[in-house]
CSV table of C-alpha atoms in Angstrom, one decimal:
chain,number,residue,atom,x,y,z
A,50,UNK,CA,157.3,190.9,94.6
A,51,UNK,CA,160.9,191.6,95.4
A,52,UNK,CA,162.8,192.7,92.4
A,53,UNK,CA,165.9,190.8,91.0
A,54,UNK,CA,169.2,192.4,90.0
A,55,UNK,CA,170.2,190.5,86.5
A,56,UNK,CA,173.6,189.8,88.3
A,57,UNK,CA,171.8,187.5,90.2
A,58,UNK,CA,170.9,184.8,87.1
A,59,UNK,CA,174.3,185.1,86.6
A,60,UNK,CA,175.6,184.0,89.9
A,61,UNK,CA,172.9,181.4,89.8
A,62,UNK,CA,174.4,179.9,87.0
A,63,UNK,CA,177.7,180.4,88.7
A,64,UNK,CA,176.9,178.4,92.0
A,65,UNK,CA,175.8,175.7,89.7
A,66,UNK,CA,179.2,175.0,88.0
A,67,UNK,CA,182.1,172.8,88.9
A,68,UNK,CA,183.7,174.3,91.9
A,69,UNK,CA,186.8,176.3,90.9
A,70,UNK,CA,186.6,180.2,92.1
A,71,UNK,CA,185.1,182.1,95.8
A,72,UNK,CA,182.5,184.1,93.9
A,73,UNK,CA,183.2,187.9,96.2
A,74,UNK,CA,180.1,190.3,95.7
A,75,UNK,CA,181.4,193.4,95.8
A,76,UNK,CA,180.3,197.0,95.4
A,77,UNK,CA,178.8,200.6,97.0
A,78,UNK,CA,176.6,200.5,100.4
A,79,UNK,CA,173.1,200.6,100.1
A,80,UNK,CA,173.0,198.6,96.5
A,81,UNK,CA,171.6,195.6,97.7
A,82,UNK,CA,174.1,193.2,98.2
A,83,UNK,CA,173.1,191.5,100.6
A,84,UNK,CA,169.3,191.2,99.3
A,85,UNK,CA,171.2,189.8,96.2
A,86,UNK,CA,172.8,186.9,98.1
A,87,UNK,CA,169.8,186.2,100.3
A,88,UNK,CA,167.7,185.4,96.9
A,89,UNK,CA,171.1,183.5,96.0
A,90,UNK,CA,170.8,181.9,99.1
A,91,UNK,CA,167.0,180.5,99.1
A,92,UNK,CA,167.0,180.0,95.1
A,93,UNK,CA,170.0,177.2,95.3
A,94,UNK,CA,169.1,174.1,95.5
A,95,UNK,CA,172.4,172.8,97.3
A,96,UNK,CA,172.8,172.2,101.0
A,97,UNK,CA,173.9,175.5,102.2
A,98,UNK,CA,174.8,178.2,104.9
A,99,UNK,CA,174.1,181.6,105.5
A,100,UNK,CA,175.9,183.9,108.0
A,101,UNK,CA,176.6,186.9,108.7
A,102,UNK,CA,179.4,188.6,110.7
A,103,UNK,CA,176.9,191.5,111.8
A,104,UNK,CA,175.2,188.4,113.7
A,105,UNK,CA,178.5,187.4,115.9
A,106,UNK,CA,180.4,189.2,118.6
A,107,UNK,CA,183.1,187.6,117.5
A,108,UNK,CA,185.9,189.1,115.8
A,109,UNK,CA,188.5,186.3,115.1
A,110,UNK,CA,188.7,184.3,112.4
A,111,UNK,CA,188.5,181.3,114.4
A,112,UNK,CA,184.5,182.1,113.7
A,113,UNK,CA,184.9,181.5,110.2
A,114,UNK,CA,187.0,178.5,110.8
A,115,UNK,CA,183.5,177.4,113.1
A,116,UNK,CA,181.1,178.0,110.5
A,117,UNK,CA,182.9,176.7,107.7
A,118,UNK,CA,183.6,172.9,109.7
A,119,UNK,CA,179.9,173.1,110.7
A,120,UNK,CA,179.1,173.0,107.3
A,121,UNK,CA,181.4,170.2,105.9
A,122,UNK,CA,180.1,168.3,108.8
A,123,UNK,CA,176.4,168.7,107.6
A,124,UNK,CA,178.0,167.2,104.5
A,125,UNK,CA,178.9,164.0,105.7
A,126,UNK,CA,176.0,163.9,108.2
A,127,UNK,CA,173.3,163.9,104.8
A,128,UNK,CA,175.8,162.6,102.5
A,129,UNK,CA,175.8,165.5,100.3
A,130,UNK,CA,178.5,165.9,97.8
A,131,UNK,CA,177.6,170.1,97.1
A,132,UNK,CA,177.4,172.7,99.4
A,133,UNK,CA,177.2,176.2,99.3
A,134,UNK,CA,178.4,178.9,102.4
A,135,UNK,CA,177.7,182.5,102.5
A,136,UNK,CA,179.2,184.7,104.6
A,137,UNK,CA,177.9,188.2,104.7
A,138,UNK,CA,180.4,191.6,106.0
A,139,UNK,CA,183.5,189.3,105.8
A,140,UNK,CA,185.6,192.1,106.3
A,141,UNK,CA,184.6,192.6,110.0
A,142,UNK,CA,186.6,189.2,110.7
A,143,UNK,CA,190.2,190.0,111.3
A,144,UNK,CA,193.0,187.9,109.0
A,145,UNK,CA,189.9,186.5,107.2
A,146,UNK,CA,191.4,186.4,104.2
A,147,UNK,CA,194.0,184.2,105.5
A,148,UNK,CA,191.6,182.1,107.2
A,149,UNK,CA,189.8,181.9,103.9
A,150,UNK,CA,192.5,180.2,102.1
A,151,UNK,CA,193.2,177.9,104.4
A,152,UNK,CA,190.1,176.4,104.8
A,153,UNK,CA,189.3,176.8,100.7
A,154,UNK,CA,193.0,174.8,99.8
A,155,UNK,CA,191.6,172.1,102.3
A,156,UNK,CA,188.5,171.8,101.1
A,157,UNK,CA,190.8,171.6,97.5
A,158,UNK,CA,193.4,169.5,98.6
A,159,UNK,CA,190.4,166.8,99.9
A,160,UNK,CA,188.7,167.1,97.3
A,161,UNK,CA,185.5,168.4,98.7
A,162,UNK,CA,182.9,170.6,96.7
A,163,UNK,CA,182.1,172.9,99.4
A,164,UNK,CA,181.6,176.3,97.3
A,165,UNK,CA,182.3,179.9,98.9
A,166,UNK,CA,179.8,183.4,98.2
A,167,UNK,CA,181.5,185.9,100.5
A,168,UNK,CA,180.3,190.1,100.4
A,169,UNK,CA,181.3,193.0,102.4
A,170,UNK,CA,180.2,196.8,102.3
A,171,UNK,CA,183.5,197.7,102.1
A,172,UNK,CA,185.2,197.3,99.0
A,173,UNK,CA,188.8,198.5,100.4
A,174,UNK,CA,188.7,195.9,103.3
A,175,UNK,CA,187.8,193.2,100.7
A,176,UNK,CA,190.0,194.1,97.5
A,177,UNK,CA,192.8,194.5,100.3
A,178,UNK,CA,192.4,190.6,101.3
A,179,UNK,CA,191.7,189.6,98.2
A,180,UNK,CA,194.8,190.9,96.5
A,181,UNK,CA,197.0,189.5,99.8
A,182,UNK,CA,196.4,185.9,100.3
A,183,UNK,CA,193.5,185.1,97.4
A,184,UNK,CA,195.1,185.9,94.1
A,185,UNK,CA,193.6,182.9,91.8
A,186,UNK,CA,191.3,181.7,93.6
A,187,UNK,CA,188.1,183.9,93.2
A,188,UNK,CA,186.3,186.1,90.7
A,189,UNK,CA,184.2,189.4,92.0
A,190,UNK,CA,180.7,190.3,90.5
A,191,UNK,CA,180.6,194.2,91.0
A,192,UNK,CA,177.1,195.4,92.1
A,193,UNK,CA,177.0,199.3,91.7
A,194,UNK,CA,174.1,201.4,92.1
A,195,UNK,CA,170.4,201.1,91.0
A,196,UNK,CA,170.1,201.9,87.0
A,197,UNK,CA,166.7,204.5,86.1
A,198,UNK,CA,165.9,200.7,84.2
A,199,UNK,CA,165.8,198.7,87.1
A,200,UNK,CA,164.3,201.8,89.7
A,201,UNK,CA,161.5,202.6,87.1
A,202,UNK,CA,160.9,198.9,87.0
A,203,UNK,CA,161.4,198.0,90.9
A,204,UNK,CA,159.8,201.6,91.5
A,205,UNK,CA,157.8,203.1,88.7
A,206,UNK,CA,160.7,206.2,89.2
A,207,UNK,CA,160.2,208.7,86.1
A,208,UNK,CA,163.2,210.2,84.7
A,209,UNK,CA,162.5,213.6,86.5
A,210,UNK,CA,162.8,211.8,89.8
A,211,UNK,CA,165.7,209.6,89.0
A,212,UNK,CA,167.8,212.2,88.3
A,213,UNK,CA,167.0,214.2,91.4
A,214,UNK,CA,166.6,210.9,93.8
A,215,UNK,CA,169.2,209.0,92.2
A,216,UNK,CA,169.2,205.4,92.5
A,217,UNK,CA,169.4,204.0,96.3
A,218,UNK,CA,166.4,201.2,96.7
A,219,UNK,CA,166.6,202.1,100.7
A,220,UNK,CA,165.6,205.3,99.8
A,221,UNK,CA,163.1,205.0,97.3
A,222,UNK,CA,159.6,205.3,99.6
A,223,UNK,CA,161.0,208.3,101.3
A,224,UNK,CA,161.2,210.7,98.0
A,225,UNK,CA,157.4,211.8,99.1
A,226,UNK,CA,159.0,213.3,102.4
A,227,UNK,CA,162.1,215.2,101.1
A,228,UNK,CA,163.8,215.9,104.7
A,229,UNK,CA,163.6,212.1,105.5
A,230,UNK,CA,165.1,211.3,102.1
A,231,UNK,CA,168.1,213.7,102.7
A,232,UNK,CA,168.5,212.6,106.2
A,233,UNK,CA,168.9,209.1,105.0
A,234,UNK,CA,171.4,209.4,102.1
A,235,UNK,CA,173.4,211.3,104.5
A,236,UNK,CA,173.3,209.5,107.5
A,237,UNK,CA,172.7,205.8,106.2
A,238,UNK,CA,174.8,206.0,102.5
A,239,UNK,CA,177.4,208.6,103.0
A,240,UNK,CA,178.5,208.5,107.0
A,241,UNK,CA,178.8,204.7,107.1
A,242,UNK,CA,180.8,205.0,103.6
A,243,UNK,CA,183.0,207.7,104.6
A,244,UNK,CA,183.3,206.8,108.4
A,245,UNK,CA,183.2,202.9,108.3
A,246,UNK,CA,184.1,202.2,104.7
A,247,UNK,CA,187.1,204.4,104.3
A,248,UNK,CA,188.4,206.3,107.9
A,249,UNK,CA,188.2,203.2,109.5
A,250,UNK,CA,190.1,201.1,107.4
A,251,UNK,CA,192.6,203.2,106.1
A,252,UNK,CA,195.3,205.9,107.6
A,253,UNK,CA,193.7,209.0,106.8
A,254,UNK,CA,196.4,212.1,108.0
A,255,UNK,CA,193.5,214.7,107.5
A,256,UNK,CA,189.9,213.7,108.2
A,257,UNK,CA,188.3,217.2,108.1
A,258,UNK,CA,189.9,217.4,104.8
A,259,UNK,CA,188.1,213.9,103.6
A,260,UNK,CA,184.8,215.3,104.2
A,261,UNK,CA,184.9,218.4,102.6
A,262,UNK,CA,186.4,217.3,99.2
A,263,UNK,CA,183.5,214.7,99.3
A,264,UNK,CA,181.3,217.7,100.0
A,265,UNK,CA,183.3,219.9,97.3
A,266,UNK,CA,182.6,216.7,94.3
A,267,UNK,CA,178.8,216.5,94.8
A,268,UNK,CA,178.4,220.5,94.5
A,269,UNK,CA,180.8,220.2,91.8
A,270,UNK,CA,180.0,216.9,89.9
A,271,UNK,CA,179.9,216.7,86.3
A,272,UNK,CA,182.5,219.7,85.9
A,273,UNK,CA,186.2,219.8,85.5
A,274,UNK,CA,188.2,220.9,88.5
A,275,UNK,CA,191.6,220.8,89.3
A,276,UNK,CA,193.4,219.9,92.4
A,277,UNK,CA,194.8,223.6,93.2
A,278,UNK,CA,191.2,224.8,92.6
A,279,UNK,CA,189.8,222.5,94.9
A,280,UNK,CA,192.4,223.7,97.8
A,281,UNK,CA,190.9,227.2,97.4
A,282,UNK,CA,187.3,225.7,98.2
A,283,UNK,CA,188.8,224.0,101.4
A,284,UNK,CA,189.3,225.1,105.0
A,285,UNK,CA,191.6,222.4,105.8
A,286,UNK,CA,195.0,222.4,104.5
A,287,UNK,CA,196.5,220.1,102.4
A,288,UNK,CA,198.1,219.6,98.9
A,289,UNK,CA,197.4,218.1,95.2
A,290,UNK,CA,198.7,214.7,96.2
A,291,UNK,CA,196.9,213.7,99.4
A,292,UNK,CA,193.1,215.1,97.5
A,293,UNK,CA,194.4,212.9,94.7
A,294,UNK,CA,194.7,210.0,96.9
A,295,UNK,CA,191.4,210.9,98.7
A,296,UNK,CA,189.3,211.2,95.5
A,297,UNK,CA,190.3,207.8,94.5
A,298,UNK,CA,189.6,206.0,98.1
A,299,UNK,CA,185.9,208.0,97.3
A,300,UNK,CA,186.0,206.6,94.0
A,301,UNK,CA,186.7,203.0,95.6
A,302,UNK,CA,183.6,203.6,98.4
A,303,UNK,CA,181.5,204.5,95.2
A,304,UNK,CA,180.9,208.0,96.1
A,305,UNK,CA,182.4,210.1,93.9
A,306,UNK,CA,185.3,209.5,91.1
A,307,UNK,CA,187.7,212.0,89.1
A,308,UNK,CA,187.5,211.2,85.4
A,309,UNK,CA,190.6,211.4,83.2
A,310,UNK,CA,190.7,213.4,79.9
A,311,UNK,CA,190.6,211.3,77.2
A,312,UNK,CA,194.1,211.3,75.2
A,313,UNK,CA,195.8,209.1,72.7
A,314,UNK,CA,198.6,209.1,75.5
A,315,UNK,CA,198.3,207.1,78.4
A,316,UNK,CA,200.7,209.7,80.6
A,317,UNK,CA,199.3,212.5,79.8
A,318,UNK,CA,195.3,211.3,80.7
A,319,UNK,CA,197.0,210.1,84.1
A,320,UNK,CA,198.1,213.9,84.6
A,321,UNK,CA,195.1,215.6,83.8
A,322,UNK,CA,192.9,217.8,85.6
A,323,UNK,CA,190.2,215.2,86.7
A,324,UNK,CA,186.1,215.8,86.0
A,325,UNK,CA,184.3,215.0,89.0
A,326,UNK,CA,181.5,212.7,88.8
A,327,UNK,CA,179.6,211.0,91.5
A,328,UNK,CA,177.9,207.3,91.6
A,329,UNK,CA,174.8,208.4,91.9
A,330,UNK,CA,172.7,211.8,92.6
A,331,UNK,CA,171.2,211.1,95.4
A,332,UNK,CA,174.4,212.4,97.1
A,333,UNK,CA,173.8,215.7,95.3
A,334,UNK,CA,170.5,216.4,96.0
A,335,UNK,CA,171.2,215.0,100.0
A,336,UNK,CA,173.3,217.8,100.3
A,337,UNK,CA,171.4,220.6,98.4
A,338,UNK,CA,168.8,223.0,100.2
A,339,UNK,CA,166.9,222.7,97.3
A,340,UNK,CA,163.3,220.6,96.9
A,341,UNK,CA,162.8,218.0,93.6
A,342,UNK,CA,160.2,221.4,92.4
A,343,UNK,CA,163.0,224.1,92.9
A,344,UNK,CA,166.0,222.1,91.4
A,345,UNK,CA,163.5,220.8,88.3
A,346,UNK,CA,162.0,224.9,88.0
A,347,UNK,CA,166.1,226.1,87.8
A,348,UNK,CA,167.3,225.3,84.5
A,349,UNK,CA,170.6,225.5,85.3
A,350,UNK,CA,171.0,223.1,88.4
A,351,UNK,CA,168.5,220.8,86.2
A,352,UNK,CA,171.4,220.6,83.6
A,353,UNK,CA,173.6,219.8,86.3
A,354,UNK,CA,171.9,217.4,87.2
A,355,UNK,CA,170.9,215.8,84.3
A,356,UNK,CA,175.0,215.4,83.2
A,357,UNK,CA,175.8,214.0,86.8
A,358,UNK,CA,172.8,211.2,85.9
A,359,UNK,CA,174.4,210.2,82.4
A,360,UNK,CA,178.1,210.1,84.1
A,361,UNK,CA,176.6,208.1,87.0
A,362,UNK,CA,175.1,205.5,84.3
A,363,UNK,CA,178.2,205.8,82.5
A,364,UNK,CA,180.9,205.5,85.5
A,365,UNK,CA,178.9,202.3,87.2
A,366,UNK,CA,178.4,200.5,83.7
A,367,UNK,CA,182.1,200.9,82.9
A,368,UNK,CA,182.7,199.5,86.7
A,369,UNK,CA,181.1,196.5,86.3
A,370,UNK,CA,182.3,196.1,81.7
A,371,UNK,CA,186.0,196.2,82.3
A,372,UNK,CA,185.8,196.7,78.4
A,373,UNK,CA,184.0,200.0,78.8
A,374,UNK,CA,186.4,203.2,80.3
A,375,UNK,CA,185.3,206.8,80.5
A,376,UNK,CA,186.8,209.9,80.2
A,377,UNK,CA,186.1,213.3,79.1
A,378,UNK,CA,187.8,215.7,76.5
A,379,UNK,CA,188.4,219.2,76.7
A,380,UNK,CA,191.1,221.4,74.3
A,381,UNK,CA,190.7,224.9,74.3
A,382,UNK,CA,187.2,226.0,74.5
A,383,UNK,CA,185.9,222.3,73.1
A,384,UNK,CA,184.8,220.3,75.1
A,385,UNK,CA,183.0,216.6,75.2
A,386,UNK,CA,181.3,216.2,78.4
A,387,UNK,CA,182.0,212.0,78.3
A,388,UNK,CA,184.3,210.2,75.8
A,389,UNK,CA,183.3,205.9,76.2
A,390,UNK,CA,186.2,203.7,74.7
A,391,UNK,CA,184.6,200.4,74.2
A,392,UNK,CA,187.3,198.0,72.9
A,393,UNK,CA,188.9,199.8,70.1
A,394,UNK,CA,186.0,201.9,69.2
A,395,UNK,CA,185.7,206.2,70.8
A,396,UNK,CA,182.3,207.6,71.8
A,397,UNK,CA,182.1,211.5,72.2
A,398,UNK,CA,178.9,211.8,74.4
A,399,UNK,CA,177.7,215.1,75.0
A,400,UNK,CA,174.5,215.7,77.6
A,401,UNK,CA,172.6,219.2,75.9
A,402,UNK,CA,169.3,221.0,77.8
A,403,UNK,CA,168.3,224.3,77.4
A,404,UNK,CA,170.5,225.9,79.0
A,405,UNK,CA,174.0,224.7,77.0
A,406,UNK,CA,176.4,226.1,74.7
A,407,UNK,CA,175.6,225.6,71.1
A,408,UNK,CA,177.5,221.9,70.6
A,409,UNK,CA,178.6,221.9,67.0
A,410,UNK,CA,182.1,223.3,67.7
A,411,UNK,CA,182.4,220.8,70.0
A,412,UNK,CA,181.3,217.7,67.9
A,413,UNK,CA,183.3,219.4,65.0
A,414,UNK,CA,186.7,220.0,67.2
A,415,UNK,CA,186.1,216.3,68.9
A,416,UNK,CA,185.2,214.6,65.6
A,417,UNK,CA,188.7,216.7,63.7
A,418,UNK,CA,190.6,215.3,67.3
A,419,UNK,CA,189.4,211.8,66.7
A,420,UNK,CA,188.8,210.5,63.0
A,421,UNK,CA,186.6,207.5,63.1
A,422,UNK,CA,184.8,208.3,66.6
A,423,UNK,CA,180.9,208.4,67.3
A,424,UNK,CA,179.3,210.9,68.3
A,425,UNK,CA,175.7,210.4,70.8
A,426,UNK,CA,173.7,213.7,71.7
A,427,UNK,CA,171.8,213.0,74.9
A,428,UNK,CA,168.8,215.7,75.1
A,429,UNK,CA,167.2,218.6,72.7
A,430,UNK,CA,167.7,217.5,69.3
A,431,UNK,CA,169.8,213.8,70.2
A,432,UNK,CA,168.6,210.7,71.9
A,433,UNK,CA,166.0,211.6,74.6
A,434,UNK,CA,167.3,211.1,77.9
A,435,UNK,CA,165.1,208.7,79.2
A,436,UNK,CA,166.2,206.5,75.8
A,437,UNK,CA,169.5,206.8,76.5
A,438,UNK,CA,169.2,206.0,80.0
A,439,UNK,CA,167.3,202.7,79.3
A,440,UNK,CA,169.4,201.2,76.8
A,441,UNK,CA,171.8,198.4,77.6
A,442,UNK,CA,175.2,200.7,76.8
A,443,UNK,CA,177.3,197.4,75.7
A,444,UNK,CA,174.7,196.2,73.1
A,445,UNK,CA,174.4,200.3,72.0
A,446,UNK,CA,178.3,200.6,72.0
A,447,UNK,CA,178.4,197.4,70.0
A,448,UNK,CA,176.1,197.9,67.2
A,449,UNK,CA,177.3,201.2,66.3
């Protein structure tokens, strides 16, 4: 039985309305998007189309211009007021954004209920287009990466090996043969995201330097590192504001992200020194020499890894709750490891094993800092992790 995403009720329900917004799919490669639409696809009970621009050598839009009047054609053929077209890797199509709205505003102007799913693995190409010629017209469903709920259900993953495999579906039968895991993340998840997703689609002055700063955030996820330190861990030259720029196009490909400290003034958390934090551990453990025993028999790469797995929950819930932001907090020698604002309410979450600092000047410090926030321990003596890691964060954040 294939497993269903839950976004996919809710896009069910979506196709089902009165026409008014392109639903766009949107999120990291290698998340399932276009499984997700496929089950969209054969669950509707409308007339519709499914293509794909990985299936044409064409590169115009004058293909989607094709597609869509072949489908508005089956319409009137079986006299069908509703139909449904899904077009898969949009962003391969050049101008198809343009091309989109054209044919969308007819479809509008005629009054015809011919309804739009489109999806692409890159989220630059699409956002670009989106933000150009569809402002208004459309509403994006963010699919991020697997949560340990969904890969222990789809998977029967423990914790242990969801925080060293991470949560890639494609990748999921291959933990058994470690080599063939690490070959995949890196050559199926992280090439095509770095090459296709971002080198190819935007002007990138210093490749080399790209690469390694994606290499630099997996070795150092889940710890705070500032720009000037991160130039001394690179060959290539460069400066502060071009690996600013970079970390957020790897933040956009859902690689790796810099997280703000968390501050009661907006310029000053948009000047901090970020906390790296990737999407999902798989691209630390791709890159490690390490095996799942050694990294689970070292207790401090185990507590690396264990923060990078709550951040990576944390950072791809508050993707798709636009009412959920993280940060972290540091002042001196306090630190929170994740600060959650959800609405007007602060969470201080702090991620303990064996091998951390006692935490109660940090909780004291954090809870002096901010009066009125909560504070979650994830670990020894707090919430166990695989707790934690289940619960669905907006109900938790709301009930507290």
């Amino acid at each position: 039985m294939k497993y269903e995403r839950p976004l996919l009720n809710i896009l069910i329900q979506r196709i089902v309305e009165k026409r008014k917004f392109i639903q766009v799919i949107a999120g990291p490669r290698q998340t399932g998007k276009t499984t997700l639409s496929r089950q969209l696809f054969n669950q509707t009970k409308l007339l519709s189309q499914f293509y794909s621009a990985d299936d044409t050598s064409q590169v115009a839009s004058v293909w989607i211009d094709q597609i869509w009047e072949a489908l508005r054609l089956q319409m009137q053929i079986k006299k069908v007021k509703e139909a449904v077209l899904f077009i898969d890797e949009i962003q391969k199509i050049s101008n198809w954004s343009e091309c989109v709205k054209k044919n969308w505003d007819r479809d509008t102007a005629e009054g015809r209920k011919l309804k739009l799913v489109i999806l692409g693995s890159s989220r630059l190409l699409l956002e670009d287009g989106l933000s150009e010629s569809l402002l208004g017209r459309f509403e994006i469903s963010y699919l991020g990466h697997w949560s340990f709920a969904e890969m222990k259900k789809a998977f029967a993953f423990t914790p242990q090996q969801y925080i060293w495999f991470g949560g890639y579906p494609g990748a999921a039968d291959l933990i058994k043969d470690e080599n063939r895991f690490k070959n995949y993340i890196r050559n199926s998840v992280a090439e095509p995201s770095l090459g296709r997703d971002i080198l190819m689609t935007t002007k990138i002055s210093k490749p080399a330097l790209l690469r390694q700063l994606f290499e630099i955030g997996t070795q150092y996820s889940a710890q705070i590192l500032s720009f000037n330190k991160m130039l001394g861990q690179l060959a290539d030259a460069g400066n502060t504001t071009t690996l600013a720029r970079y970390l957020t196009l790897l933040g956009q490909a859902g690689l790796i992200a810099g997280l703000n400290k968390y501050s009661a003034a907006p310029l000053a958390e948009k000047l901090s020194i970020p906390k790296l934090q990737v999407y999902n551990t798989a691209l630390i453990s791709a890159l490690r020499l390490e095996s799942f025993s050694q990294g689970f028999g070292d207790p401090g790469l185990w507590g690396h890894m264990t923060e990078s797995a709550v951040g990576s929950y944390l950072i791809n819930q508050a993707n798709e709750y636009p009412d959920i932001k993280l940060y972290y907090w540091r002042e001196k020698n306090a630190e929170m490891d994740f600060v959650v604002k959800y609405g007007k309410k602060i969470f201080g979450i702090e991620v303990k094993s064996n091998t951390d600092r006692i935490t109660a000047v940090n909780r004291e410090k954090f809870s002096a800092r901010f009066p009125g926030a909560r504070l979650i321990l994830v670990g020894d003596s707090g919430i166990p992790f695989e707790d934690f890691m289940l619960a669905p964060l907006t109900e938790v954040f709301a009930g507290l």
